[in-house]
PDB file of C-alpha atoms and ligand atoms in Angstrom:
ATOM      1  CA  MET A1067      91.131  90.070  88.097  1.00  0.00           C
ATOM      2  CA  ILE A1068      89.006  87.228  88.938  1.00  0.00           C
ATOM      3  CA  PRO A1069      86.454  88.650  91.371  1.00  0.00           C
ATOM      4  CA  SER A1070      85.977  87.073  94.720  1.00  0.00           C
ATOM      5  CA  ALA A1071      82.591  85.346  95.658  1.00  0.00           C
ATOM      6  CA  LEU A1072      82.149  88.490  98.033  1.00  0.00           C
ATOM      7  CA  ILE A1073      82.443  90.747  95.180  1.00  0.00           C
ATOM      8  CA  ASN A1074      80.236  88.836  92.775  1.00  0.00           C
ATOM      9  CA  VAL A1075      77.319  89.059  95.708  1.00  0.00           C
ATOM     10  CA  MET A1076      77.839  92.789  95.762  1.00  0.00           C
ATOM     11  CA  VAL A1077      77.739  93.305  92.073  1.00  0.00           C
ATOM     12  CA  LYS A1078      74.923  91.198  91.812  1.00  0.00           C
ATOM     13  CA  ALA A1079      72.898  93.128  94.050  1.00  0.00           C
ATOM     14  CA  ALA A1080      74.038  96.468  92.577  1.00  0.00           C
ATOM     15  CA  ARG A1081      73.295  95.576  89.362  1.00  0.00           C
ATOM     16  CA  ARG A1082      69.774  94.445  90.339  1.00  0.00           C
ATOM     17  CA  ALA A1083      68.884  97.704  92.189  1.00  0.00           C
ATOM     18  CA  GLY A1084      70.520  99.641  89.236  1.00  0.00           C
ATOM     19  CA  ARG A1085      67.980  98.093  87.045  1.00  0.00           C
ATOM     20  CA  SER A1086      65.328  99.342  89.177  1.00  0.00           C
ATOM     21  CA  LEU A1087      66.630 102.896  89.505  1.00  0.00           C
ATOM     22  CA  LYS A1088      67.031 102.976  85.666  1.00  0.00           C
ATOM     23  CA  ARG A1089      63.716 101.871  85.124  1.00  0.00           C
ATOM     24  CA  ASP A1090      62.482 104.860  87.641  1.00  0.00           C
ATOM     25  CA  LEU A1091      64.756 107.385  86.149  1.00  0.00           C
ATOM     26  CA  GLY A1092      62.955 106.666  82.557  1.00  0.00           C
ATOM     27  CA  GLU A1093      59.602 107.314  84.689  1.00  0.00           C
ATOM     28  CA  ILE A1094      60.939 110.396  86.693  1.00  0.00           C
ATOM     29  CA  GLU A1095      58.044 112.349  85.735  1.00  0.00           C
ATOM     30  CA  ASN A1096      55.744 109.813  87.444  1.00  0.00           C
ATOM     31  CA  LEU A1097      57.946 109.333  90.458  1.00  0.00           C
ATOM     32  CA  GLN A1098      55.974 109.914  93.649  1.00  0.00           C
ATOM     33  CA  VAL A1099      58.352 112.263  95.791  1.00  0.00           C
ATOM     34  CA  SER A1100      57.896 112.840  99.455  1.00  0.00           C
ATOM     35  CA  LEU A1101      59.811 115.797 101.059  1.00  0.00           C
ATOM     36  CA  LYS A1102      61.638 114.760 104.028  1.00  0.00           C
ATOM     37  CA  GLY A1103      63.000 117.939 104.588  1.00  0.00           C
ATOM     38  CA  PRO A1104      64.148 121.134 102.648  1.00  0.00           C
ATOM     39  CA  ALA A1105      66.595 119.807  99.811  1.00  0.00           C
ATOM     40  CA  ASN A1106      66.445 116.756 101.308  1.00  0.00           C
ATOM     41  CA  TYR A1107      64.272 114.305  99.342  1.00  0.00           C
ATOM     42  CA  VAL A1108      63.597 110.677  99.596  1.00  0.00           C
ATOM     43  CA  SER A1109      61.887 109.067  96.351  1.00  0.00           C
ATOM     44  CA  ASN A1110      60.328 105.769  96.051  1.00  0.00           C
ATOM     45  CA  ALA A1111      63.087 104.904  93.888  1.00  0.00           C
ATOM     46  CA  ASP A1112      65.869 104.757  96.608  1.00  0.00           C
ATOM     47  CA  LYS A1113      63.571 103.112  99.119  1.00  0.00           C
ATOM     48  CA  ARG A1114      62.917 100.397  96.677  1.00  0.00           C
ATOM     49  CA  ALA A1115      66.414 100.172  95.615  1.00  0.00           C
ATOM     50  CA  GLU A1116      67.803  99.674  99.524  1.00  0.00           C
ATOM     51  CA  GLU A1117      65.063  97.114 100.151  1.00  0.00           C
ATOM     52  CA  MET A1118      66.488  94.940  97.200  1.00  0.00           C
ATOM     53  CA  LEU A1119      70.099  95.387  98.431  1.00  0.00           C
ATOM     54  CA  TYR A1120      69.132  94.598 101.657  1.00  0.00           C
ATOM     55  CA  THR A1121      67.392  91.411 100.592  1.00  0.00           C
ATOM     56  CA  ASP A1122      70.070  90.324  98.461  1.00  0.00           C
ATOM     57  CA  LEU A1123      73.010  91.257 100.513  1.00  0.00           C
ATOM     58  CA  ALA A1124      71.331  89.419 103.553  1.00  0.00           C
ATOM     59  CA  LYS A1125      70.240  86.408 101.717  1.00  0.00           C
ATOM     60  CA  ALA A1126      73.921  85.975 100.634  1.00  0.00           C
ATOM     61  CA  ARG A1127      75.710  86.941 103.966  1.00  0.00           C
ATOM     62  CA  PRO A1128      73.332  85.937 106.570  1.00  0.00           C
ATOM     63  CA  GLY A1129      73.798  87.989 109.828  1.00  0.00           C
ATOM     64  CA  TYR A1130      75.927  90.665 108.335  1.00  0.00           C
ATOM     65  CA  GLY A1131      74.823  94.092 109.966  1.00  0.00           C
ATOM     66  CA  PHE A1132      73.385  96.662 107.584  1.00  0.00           C
ATOM     67  CA  LEU A1133      73.640 100.491 107.669  1.00  0.00           C
ATOM     68  CA  GLY A1134      71.625 102.289 104.878  1.00  0.00           C
ATOM     69  CA  GLU A1135      70.762 105.748 104.203  1.00  0.00           C
ATOM     70  CA  GLU A1136      66.958 105.045 103.927  1.00  0.00           C
ATOM     71  CA  GLY A1137      66.578 102.151 106.622  1.00  0.00           C
ATOM     72  CA  GLY A1138      69.394 103.194 109.263  1.00  0.00           C
ATOM     73  CA  VAL A1139      70.924 100.558 111.128  1.00  0.00           C
ATOM     74  CA  ARG A1140      69.601  96.961 110.884  1.00  0.00           C
ATOM     75  CA  GLU A1141      71.622  94.914 113.707  1.00  0.00           C
ATOM     76  CA  GLY A1142      72.759  91.698 112.812  1.00  0.00           C
ATOM     77  CA  THR A1143      73.955  88.485 114.693  1.00  0.00           C
ATOM     78  CA  ASP A1144      77.352  88.853 112.929  1.00  0.00           C
ATOM     79  CA  LYS A1145      79.061  91.768 115.198  1.00  0.00           C
ATOM     80  CA  SER A1146      82.297  92.224 113.181  1.00  0.00           C
ATOM     81  CA  HIS A1147      80.452  92.784 109.684  1.00  0.00           C
ATOM     82  CA  THR A1148      78.584  95.877 108.524  1.00  0.00           C
ATOM     83  CA  TRP A1149      77.180  96.789 105.045  1.00  0.00           C
ATOM     84  CA  ILE A1150      77.204 100.673 104.541  1.00  0.00           C
ATOM     85  CA  VAL A1151      75.110 101.201 101.770  1.00  0.00           C
ATOM     86  CA  ASP A1152      73.725 103.740  99.770  1.00  0.00           C
ATOM     87  CA  PRO A1153      70.840 102.677  97.097  1.00  0.00           C
ATOM     88  CA  LEU A1154      71.095 106.179  95.346  1.00  0.00           C
ATOM     89  CA  ASP A1155      73.993 108.481  96.113  1.00  0.00           C
ATOM     90  CA  GLY A1156      73.257 111.731  93.755  1.00  0.00           C
ATOM     91  CA  THR A1157      69.712 111.929  94.539  1.00  0.00           C
ATOM     92  CA  THR A1158      69.174 115.669  93.182  1.00  0.00           C
ATOM     93  CA  ASN A1159      70.903 114.560  90.019  1.00  0.00           C
ATOM     94  CA  PHE A1160      68.563 111.616  89.740  1.00  0.00           C
ATOM     95  CA  LEU A1161      65.458 113.597  90.072  1.00  0.00           C
ATOM     96  CA  HIS A1162      66.544 116.122  87.512  1.00  0.00           C
ATOM     97  CA  GLY A1163      67.222 113.196  85.208  1.00  0.00           C
ATOM     98  CA  ILE A1164      70.940 113.871  85.321  1.00  0.00           C
ATOM     99  CA  PRO A1165      72.856 110.436  84.533  1.00  0.00           C
ATOM    100  CA  GLN A1166      75.398 110.936  87.453  1.00  0.00           C
ATOM    101  CA  PHE A1167      74.390 109.106  90.240  1.00  0.00           C
ATOM    102  CA  ALA A1168      75.387 105.752  91.953  1.00  0.00           C
ATOM    103  CA  ILE A1169      74.493 102.738  94.400  1.00  0.00           C
ATOM    104  CA  SER A1170      77.321 102.529  96.806  1.00  0.00           C
ATOM    105  CA  ILE A1171      77.968  99.334  98.704  1.00  0.00           C
ATOM    106  CA  GLY A1172      81.063  99.340 101.358  1.00  0.00           C
ATOM    107  CA  LEU A1173      81.886  96.361 103.526  1.00  0.00           C
ATOM    108  CA  GLN A1174      83.375  96.804 106.795  1.00  0.00           C
ATOM    109  CA  ARG A1175      85.078  93.995 109.023  1.00  0.00           C
ATOM    110  CA  ASP A1176      85.951  94.983 112.569  1.00  0.00           C
ATOM    111  CA  ASP A1177      85.724  98.740 111.254  1.00  0.00           C
ATOM    112  CA  VAL A1178      88.198  98.055 108.684  1.00  0.00           C
ATOM    113  CA  LEU A1179      86.867  98.819 104.915  1.00  0.00           C
ATOM    114  CA  ILE A1180      87.557  95.428 103.182  1.00  0.00           C
ATOM    115  CA  ALA A1181      85.291  95.520 100.018  1.00  0.00           C
ATOM    116  CA  GLY A1182      83.574  98.190  97.606  1.00  0.00           C
ATOM    117  CA  VAL A1183      81.359  98.576  94.886  1.00  0.00           C
ATOM    118  CA  ILE A1184      80.005 101.645  93.150  1.00  0.00           C
ATOM    119  CA  TYR A1185      77.746 101.432  90.287  1.00  0.00           C
ATOM    120  CA  ASN A1186      76.293 104.009  87.970  1.00  0.00           C
ATOM    121  CA  PRO A1187      73.394 102.386  86.047  1.00  0.00           C
ATOM    122  CA  ALA A1188      72.909 105.119  83.706  1.00  0.00           C
ATOM    123  CA  ASN A1189      76.296 104.568  81.781  1.00  0.00           C
ATOM    124  CA  ASP A1190      77.133 101.222  83.449  1.00  0.00           C
ATOM    125  CA  GLU A1191      80.173 101.905  84.824  1.00  0.00           C
ATOM    126  CA  LEU A1192      80.703  99.576  87.554  1.00  0.00           C
ATOM    127  CA  TYR A1193      83.646 100.249  89.955  1.00  0.00           C
ATOM    128  CA  ILE A1194      84.887  97.529  92.503  1.00  0.00           C
ATOM    129  CA  SER A1195      87.608  97.089  95.169  1.00  0.00           C
ATOM    130  CA  GLU A1196      88.713  94.646  97.747  1.00  0.00           C
ATOM    131  CA  ARG A1197      91.119  95.536 100.295  1.00  0.00           C
ATOM    132  CA  GLY A1198      94.788  94.258  99.347  1.00  0.00           C
ATOM    133  CA  LYS A1199      93.592  93.390  95.954  1.00  0.00           C
ATOM    134  CA  GLY A1200      93.261  96.817  93.969  1.00  0.00           C
ATOM    135  CA  ALA A1201      90.393  98.851  92.391  1.00  0.00           C
ATOM    136  CA  PHE A1202      88.742  98.385  89.107  1.00  0.00           C
ATOM    137  CA  LEU A1203      86.467  99.896  86.608  1.00  0.00           C
ATOM    138  CA  ASN A1204      85.022  97.471  84.481  1.00  0.00           C
ATOM    139  CA  ASP A1205      87.834  95.106  84.919  1.00  0.00           C
ATOM    140  CA  GLN A1206      90.426  97.798  84.108  1.00  0.00           C
ATOM    141  CA  ARG A1207      92.650  98.150  87.291  1.00  0.00           C
ATOM    142  CA  LEU A1208      92.619 101.781  88.503  1.00  0.00           C
ATOM    143  CA  ARG A1209      95.579 103.992  89.367  1.00  0.00           C
ATOM    144  CA  VAL A1210      95.198 107.628  90.858  1.00  0.00           C
ATOM    145  CA  ALA A1211      96.740 110.431  88.673  1.00  0.00           C
ATOM    146  CA  GLY A1212     100.123 111.427  89.028  1.00  0.00           C
ATOM    147  CA  ARG A1213     100.183 115.044  88.938  1.00  0.00           C
ATOM    148  CA  LYS A1214     102.306 116.898  91.262  1.00  0.00           C
ATOM    149  CA  GLN A1215     101.239 120.449  90.959  1.00  0.00           C
ATOM    150  CA  LEU A1216      97.943 121.812  91.998  1.00  0.00           C
ATOM    151  CA  HIS A1217      97.667 124.201  89.079  1.00  0.00           C
ATOM    152  CA  ASP A1218      97.743 121.283  86.684  1.00  0.00           C
ATOM    153  CA  CYS A1219      95.149 119.587  88.395  1.00  0.00           C
ATOM    154  CA  VAL A1220      91.312 119.144  87.915  1.00  0.00           C
ATOM    155  CA  ILE A1221      89.787 119.045  91.301  1.00  0.00           C
ATOM    156  CA  ALA A1222      86.056 118.291  92.348  1.00  0.00           C
ATOM    157  CA  CYS A1223      84.110 119.781  95.428  1.00  0.00           C
ATOM    158  CA  GLY A1224      80.871 119.597  97.202  1.00  0.00           C
ATOM    159  CA  LEU A1225      79.190 122.834  97.747  1.00  0.00           C
ATOM    160  CA  PRO A1226      76.622 123.696 100.606  1.00  0.00           C
ATOM    161  CA  HIS A1227      73.310 123.801  99.235  1.00  0.00           C
ATOM    162  CA  ILE A1228      69.657 124.777 100.521  1.00  0.00           C
ATOM    163  CA  GLY A1229      69.096 123.791 104.074  1.00  0.00           C
ATOM    164  CA  ARG A1230      72.747 122.217 104.672  1.00  0.00           C
ATOM    165  CA  GLY A1231      76.261 123.441 105.251  1.00  0.00           C
ATOM    166  CA  ASP A1232      78.045 126.695 106.036  1.00  0.00           C
ATOM    167  CA  LEU A1233      77.619 128.892 102.716  1.00  0.00           C
ATOM    168  CA  GLN A1234      79.906 131.664 103.860  1.00  0.00           C
ATOM    169  CA  HIS A1235      82.881 128.941 104.570  1.00  0.00           C
ATOM    170  CA  GLY A1236      81.907 127.319 101.442  1.00  0.00           C
ATOM    171  CA  LEU A1237      82.522 130.111  99.423  1.00  0.00           C
ATOM    172  CA  LYS A1238      85.772 131.098 101.057  1.00  0.00           C
ATOM    173  CA  GLU A1239      86.903 127.596  99.997  1.00  0.00           C
ATOM    174  CA  LEU A1240      86.078 128.220  96.589  1.00  0.00           C
ATOM    175  CA  ALA A1241      87.561 131.592  96.486  1.00  0.00           C
ATOM    176  CA  THR A1242      90.820 129.897  97.629  1.00  0.00           C
ATOM    177  CA  MET A1243      91.010 127.226  95.830  1.00  0.00           C
ATOM    178  CA  MET A1244      89.885 128.579  92.379  1.00  0.00           C
ATOM    179  CA  PRO A1245      92.923 130.494  91.422  1.00  0.00           C
ATOM    180  CA  LYS A1246      95.215 127.413  92.457  1.00  0.00           C
ATOM    181  CA  VAL A1247      93.967 124.762  90.133  1.00  0.00           C
ATOM    182  CA  ALA A1248      93.270 124.142  86.527  1.00  0.00           C
ATOM    183  CA  GLY A1249      89.655 123.333  86.907  1.00  0.00           C
ATOM    184  CA  LEU A1250      87.335 123.131  89.564  1.00  0.00           C
ATOM    185  CA  ARG A1251      84.276 120.765  89.111  1.00  0.00           C
ATOM    186  CA  ARG A1252      81.154 119.971  91.090  1.00  0.00           C
ATOM    187  CA  PHE A1253      79.372 116.497  90.096  1.00  0.00           C
ATOM    188  CA  GLY A1254      76.803 116.242  92.824  1.00  0.00           C
ATOM    189  CA  ALA A1255      77.409 112.349  93.893  1.00  0.00           C
ATOM    190  CA  ALA A1256      80.286 111.716  96.229  1.00  0.00           C
ATOM    191  CA  SER A1257      80.718 108.203  95.531  1.00  0.00           C
ATOM    192  CA  LEU A1258      81.375 108.812  91.995  1.00  0.00           C
ATOM    193  CA  ASP A1259      83.564 111.700  92.668  1.00  0.00           C
ATOM    194  CA  LEU A1260      85.531 109.378  94.999  1.00  0.00           C
ATOM    195  CA  ALA A1261      85.747 106.721  92.239  1.00  0.00           C
ATOM    196  CA  ALA A1262      86.682 109.279  89.887  1.00  0.00           C
ATOM    197  CA  VAL A1263      89.568 110.093  92.006  1.00  0.00           C
ATOM    198  CA  ALA A1264      90.604 106.652  92.107  1.00  0.00           C
ATOM    199  CA  ALA A1265      90.261 106.204  88.378  1.00  0.00           C
ATOM    200  CA  GLY A1266      92.707 109.119  87.746  1.00  0.00           C
ATOM    201  CA  ARG A1267      89.876 111.293  85.996  1.00  0.00           C
ATOM    202  CA  LEU A1268      89.969 113.923  88.622  1.00  0.00           C
ATOM    203  CA  ASP A1269      93.320 114.786  90.699  1.00  0.00           C
ATOM    204  CA  GLY A1270      91.416 115.089  94.196  1.00  0.00           C
ATOM    205  CA  TYR A1271      87.979 115.865  95.664  1.00  0.00           C
ATOM    206  CA  TRP A1272      86.869 117.405  98.740  1.00  0.00           C
ATOM    207  CA  GLU A1273      83.556 117.703 100.506  1.00  0.00           C
ATOM    208  CA  ARG A1274      82.176 118.629 103.974  1.00  0.00           C
ATOM    209  CA  ASP A1275      79.194 117.020 105.750  1.00  0.00           C
ATOM    210  CA  LEU A1276      78.734 113.659 104.115  1.00  0.00           C
ATOM    211  CA  GLN A1277      77.608 110.395 105.661  1.00  0.00           C
ATOM    212  CA  PRO A1278      79.246 106.870 106.082  1.00  0.00           C
ATOM    213  CA  TRP A1279      77.303 105.624 103.063  1.00  0.00           C
ATOM    214  CA  ASP A1280      78.507 108.176 100.849  1.00  0.00           C
ATOM    215  CA  LEU A1281      82.032 107.408 101.754  1.00  0.00           C
ATOM    216  CA  ALA A1282      82.633 103.954 102.478  1.00  0.00           C
ATOM    217  CA  ALA A1283      83.019 102.205  99.133  1.00  0.00           C
ATOM    218  CA  GLY A1284      84.819 105.154  97.493  1.00  0.00           C
ATOM    219  CA  MET A1285      87.362 105.706 100.088  1.00  0.00           C
ATOM    220  CA  LEU A1286      88.350 101.921  99.810  1.00  0.00           C
ATOM    221  CA  MET A1287      88.544 102.321  96.058  1.00  0.00           C
ATOM    222  CA  ILE A1288      91.256 105.360  96.539  1.00  0.00           C
ATOM    223  CA  ARG A1289      93.396 103.459  98.760  1.00  0.00           C
ATOM    224  CA  GLU A1290      93.454 100.431  96.497  1.00  0.00           C
ATOM    225  CA  ALA A1291      94.094 102.857  93.611  1.00  0.00           C
ATOM    226  CA  GLY A1292      97.491 104.407  95.586  1.00  0.00           C
ATOM    227  CA  GLY A1293      95.627 107.354  96.609  1.00  0.00           C
ATOM    228  CA  THR A1294      95.611 108.955  99.938  1.00  0.00           C
ATOM    229  CA  VAL A1295      92.126 110.049 101.855  1.00  0.00           C
ATOM    230  CA  SER A1296      91.441 111.693 105.087  1.00  0.00           C
ATOM    231  CA  GLY A1297      89.242 114.291 106.891  1.00  0.00           C
ATOM    232  CA  MET A1298      90.184 117.899 107.036  1.00  0.00           C
ATOM    233  CA  LEU A1299      93.120 117.431 109.245  1.00  0.00           C
ATOM    234  CA  GLY A1300      95.030 115.282 107.004  1.00  0.00           C
ATOM    235  CA  ASN A1301      94.973 111.891 108.972  1.00  0.00           C
ATOM    236  CA  ASP A1302      91.571 111.913 110.336  1.00  0.00           C
ATOM    237  CA  ASP A1303      88.728 109.373 109.599  1.00  0.00           C
ATOM    238  CA  PRO A1304      86.042 110.818 107.288  1.00  0.00           C
ATOM    239  CA  LEU A1305      83.740 108.217 108.225  1.00  0.00           C
ATOM    240  CA  LYS A1306      83.887 109.725 111.596  1.00  0.00           C
ATOM    241  CA  THR A1307      83.965 113.354 110.577  1.00  0.00           C
ATOM    242  CA  GLY A1308      81.897 113.414 107.480  1.00  0.00           C
ATOM    243  CA  HIS A1309      84.361 115.615 105.890  1.00  0.00           C
ATOM    244  CA  VAL A1310      86.826 114.067 102.896  1.00  0.00           C
ATOM    245  CA  ILE A1311      89.890 115.110 101.025  1.00  0.00           C
ATOM    246  CA  CYS A1312      91.467 112.876  98.814  1.00  0.00           C
ATOM    247  CA  GLY A1313      93.840 112.472  95.652  1.00  0.00           C
ATOM    248  CA  ASN A1314      97.578 111.079  95.288  1.00  0.00           C
ATOM    249  CA  GLU A1315      99.729 111.613  98.270  1.00  0.00           C
ATOM    250  CA  ASN A1316     101.218 115.088  96.976  1.00  0.00           C
ATOM    251  CA  ILE A1317      97.749 116.709  95.933  1.00  0.00           C
ATOM    252  CA  HIS A1318      96.376 115.189  99.043  1.00  0.00           C
ATOM    253  CA  ARG A1319      98.868 117.215 101.110  1.00  0.00           C
ATOM    254  CA  GLU A1320      98.457 120.267  98.901  1.00  0.00           C
ATOM    255  CA  LEU A1321      94.344 120.201  99.349  1.00  0.00           C
ATOM    256  CA  VAL A1322      94.847 119.928 103.022  1.00  0.00           C
ATOM    257  CA  LYS A1323      97.245 122.609 103.491  1.00  0.00           C
ATOM    258  CA  VAL A1324      94.885 125.096 101.187  1.00  0.00           C
ATOM    259  CA  LEU A1325      91.923 124.128 103.074  1.00  0.00           C
ATOM    260  CA  LYS A1326      93.441 124.285 106.454  1.00  0.00           C
ATOM    261  CA  ALA A1327      94.582 127.564 105.570  1.00  0.00           C
ATOM    262  CA  VAL A1328      90.847 128.579 105.184  1.00  0.00           C
ATOM    263  CA  GLY A1329      90.103 127.443 108.706  1.00  0.00           C
TER     264      GLY A1329
HETATM  265  P1  2AM B 929      72.633 112.017  98.394  1.00  0.00           P
HETATM  266  O1  2AM B 929      72.408 112.254  97.052  1.00  0.00           O
HETATM  267  O2  2AM B 929      72.709 110.472  98.762  1.00  0.00           O
HETATM  268  O3  2AM B 929      71.907 112.490  99.480  1.00  0.00           O
HETATM  269  C1  2AM B 929      76.183 116.240  97.105  1.00  0.00           C
HETATM  270  O4  2AM B 929      77.083 117.067  97.741  1.00  0.00           O
HETATM  271  C2  2AM B 929      76.457 114.710  98.127  1.00  0.00           C
HETATM  272  O5  2AM B 929      76.297 115.006  99.275  1.00  0.00           O
HETATM  273  C3  2AM B 929      75.988 113.559  97.278  1.00  0.00           C
HETATM  274  O6  2AM B 929      76.619 112.627  97.237  1.00  0.00           O
HETATM  275  C4  2AM B 929      74.828 113.438  98.455  1.00  0.00           C
HETATM  276  O7  2AM B 929      74.367 112.074  98.781  1.00  0.00           O
HETATM  277  C5  2AM B 929      75.649 113.767  99.543  1.00  0.00           C
HETATM  278  N1  2AM B 929      74.494 114.106 100.830  1.00  0.00           N
HETATM  279  C6  2AM B 929      74.969 113.598 102.171  1.00  0.00           C
HETATM  280  N2  2AM B 929      74.213 114.013 103.040  1.00  0.00           N
HETATM  281  C7  2AM B 929      73.351 114.855 102.480  1.00  0.00           C
HETATM  282  C8  2AM B 929      72.252 115.759 102.635  1.00  0.00           C
HETATM  283  N3  2AM B 929      71.617 115.787 104.037  1.00  0.00           N
HETATM  284  N4  2AM B 929      71.752 116.624 101.592  1.00  0.00           N
HETATM  285  C9  2AM B 929      71.992 116.295 100.653  1.00  0.00           C
HETATM  286  N5  2AM B 929      73.017 115.556  99.962  1.00  0.00           N
HETATM  287  C10 2AM B 929      73.589 114.839 100.994  1.00  0.00           C
HETATM  288 CA1   CA B 930      74.741 109.866  99.165  1.00  0.00          CA
END
């Protein structure tokens, strides 16, 4: 695939911010971390990365709106385009030196996701997708896995953690899912879980209480890799509810059924 000018802009921005995060990862002990709330750290690293992303994206596409995890909404003059950006998805992993984190950049036009880039600077894996043009990992075209039975599947999930989510409900979901699948995994960076489903590494993934910047790029990635993504009802929009279930069509349907039965 010859990347479009738009994808080139996004990739360039992601790689520059990625270099910054990688440097910060190397100096993680020296990182000044301020506490935003229980288990909700905001490091200097992600603020800096977001500013870089904002600067690069705004320069290349002046006027587009920008929604970022750190800075919130920055209105643009172009009301139809909005960047949806997580400068550091998987913050907890990052702060612990676990190389499972990413920059996630999505672009919406009139409420439709049209482009996405997810970049893990630690292993240099770069995922790109554009509406109607497919999804790619380092130039290789992606396709969701083809498994049809849940008992053959490796499924990733999110877990409620300190200060966030419904622990009892989360435990019920786990107890219900565990005996039905070949393996359950929890990696801790939503964008990379979505990308891994697009790449067919994972057969499915679900998580609750996410934010648009965790989801935007990865949702397009899944759709462009031939997968299905929704909220907990099976046909609702994760960008509106914050909950996500995905996989190929069959596995998505199975996951929806199992999780609906939990309540
Ligand atoms: P983050 O690292 O950017 O915060 C882990 O379960 C996933 O949930 C991560 O992708 C994490 O993104 C995301 N997440 C979304 N909102 C969160 C919050 N308030 N606290 C912790 N993780 C959150
Ligand atoms: Ca995130």
